[in-house]
Amino acid sequence: MRIYKVGGAVRDRLLGKPVTDIDWVVVGATTEEMLAKGFRPVGADFPVFLHPKSGEEYALARTERKSGRGYGGFTFHASPEVTLEEDLIRRDLTINAMAEDDQQNLTDPYHGQRDLKDRLLRHVSPAFAEDPLRVLRVARFAARYAGLGFTVAPETLELMRQLSDSGELQALTPERSWKEISRALMEDQPQVFIEVLRACGALKVLMPEVDALFGVPQPPAHHPEIDTGAHTLSVLQQAALHKQPLTVRWACLLHDLGKGLTPEAEWPRHIAHEFKGLKLIKAVNERFKVPRDCAELALLVGEYHTHGHRALELKPSTLLELLQSFDVYRRPQRFEEFIAACEMDARGRTGFEQRSYPQADYLRGAATAARNVAVQPLLEQGFKGPELGEAIKRERLKALKAYKEAASA
Ligand code: ATP
Ligand code: MG
């Protein structure tokens, strides 16, 4: 049997990037031989094994043929006769279809090195179209390597467009889609992921609510960039520049969905877009079975981001309602993430990128003031049940009044 390093490990070494996980391909071996060497099988569907010591993935060289819709619709053929070239041709991009032996000799039948040099994300063969997930993967790699100058090859974008138009994208499971989306949002230039999806028509299929924001104007005084789609991309870019976590990035992407529903006659204003957007945010969350923390923050940011921007003008009672809505007493971290998303929203406007955002500290101070209200004295005064709740709220309101007065003095 012959063993080669494949995929990302080869690509990233040639790019001079750190290699985190290594994928291996094994040519000329049978399942029985692998098991005899102590490899552990991973799942029933694929001829993939884990190394007894390193835990890295070793896959038997295989060919694939599409046999139906969706990902289940693949038949695999792994046998000792399958060659390295046959295994590499089923891969998505030429830069991911190189292999390397233990002497660092490269096998590169589909010209991955040339495309690395030309900074091109190019499909290996027409079989690319057999798995719609590759549309998302290519957009994700575009987001990751945009900083190095990579773009999607025109003929690959064309294939992605055909896949998007064909209805195949709908066959993706929520889990597979979310895995790609969430990884793409954590890349250095997540806005490129959305741009590429939009350029090939996939955004319209996957997230029509986000696609609808392009071409929708906002008031130029607050939004010099005018276009709501362009604004959304800038907010995402700011979130990446500021190393925000996935929850915040997801909320940034969805915060303005309501603006896509505004009747043209009302443009460029978007009255009550925060509230109108909630059902759209909910729909996107459900479509991809988004994890609870991301889904929840997106809804809260959608509903309250304008409150964040107007924090210094809010009446103490409104401030209190905001803090209660976030359950800031038990979930302080979530409120921090809300503040971060608001700040990214404010910075994601042309000319406002470097502007300070005093609302952030003001909101933090308000949360602290409300949280510092001690419950013990109220218990000692004999408050119980719903009355205790009311008394705590009254005290918190008092604290917020004092906080606001002190802050504006
Ligand atoms: P990363 O750095 O994100 O791990 P990677 O290229 O190693 O990038 P993996 O998802 O680990 O990506 O997959 C390993 C290799 O398997 C890829 O480089 C590619 O050759 C191939 N591959 C993975 N998923 C697909 C797919 N859906 N279609 C075609 N080839 C794929
Ligand atoms: Mg990998």
Short mmCIF file of C-alpha atoms in Angstrom, two decimals, residues 66 68-72 131-133 167-174 176-177 205-206:
data_model
loop_
_atom_site.label_atom_id
_atom_site.label_comp_id
_atom_site.label_asym_id
_atom_site.label_seq_id
_atom_site.Cartn_x
_atom_site.Cartn_y
_atom_site.Cartn_z
CA LYS A 66 -23.73 10.17 -8.69
CA GLY A 68 -29.49 10.24 -7.29
CA ARG A 69 -30.41 13.54 -5.73
CA GLY A 70 -28.63 14.97 -2.73
CA TYR A 71 -25.64 13.64 -0.89
CA GLY A 72 -27.06 10.20 -0.20
CA ASP A 131 -22.41 17.70 -5.29
CA PRO A 132 -24.11 21.06 -4.71
CA LEU A 133 -22.24 21.49 -1.42
CA GLY A 167 -32.68 23.40 -7.84
CA GLU A 168 -29.98 21.03 -6.55
CA LEU A 169 -29.01 23.38 -3.73
CA GLN A 170 -32.35 22.74 -2.08
CA ALA A 171 -31.39 19.09 -1.74
CA LEU A 172 -28.63 19.96 0.75
CA THR A 173 -29.40 19.02 4.33
CA PRO A 174 -29.56 21.90 6.84
CA ARG A 176 -24.28 20.25 5.75
CA SER A 177 -25.21 23.79 4.71
CA VAL A 205 -31.79 30.19 -3.34
CA LEU A 206 -30.22 29.74 0.11
#
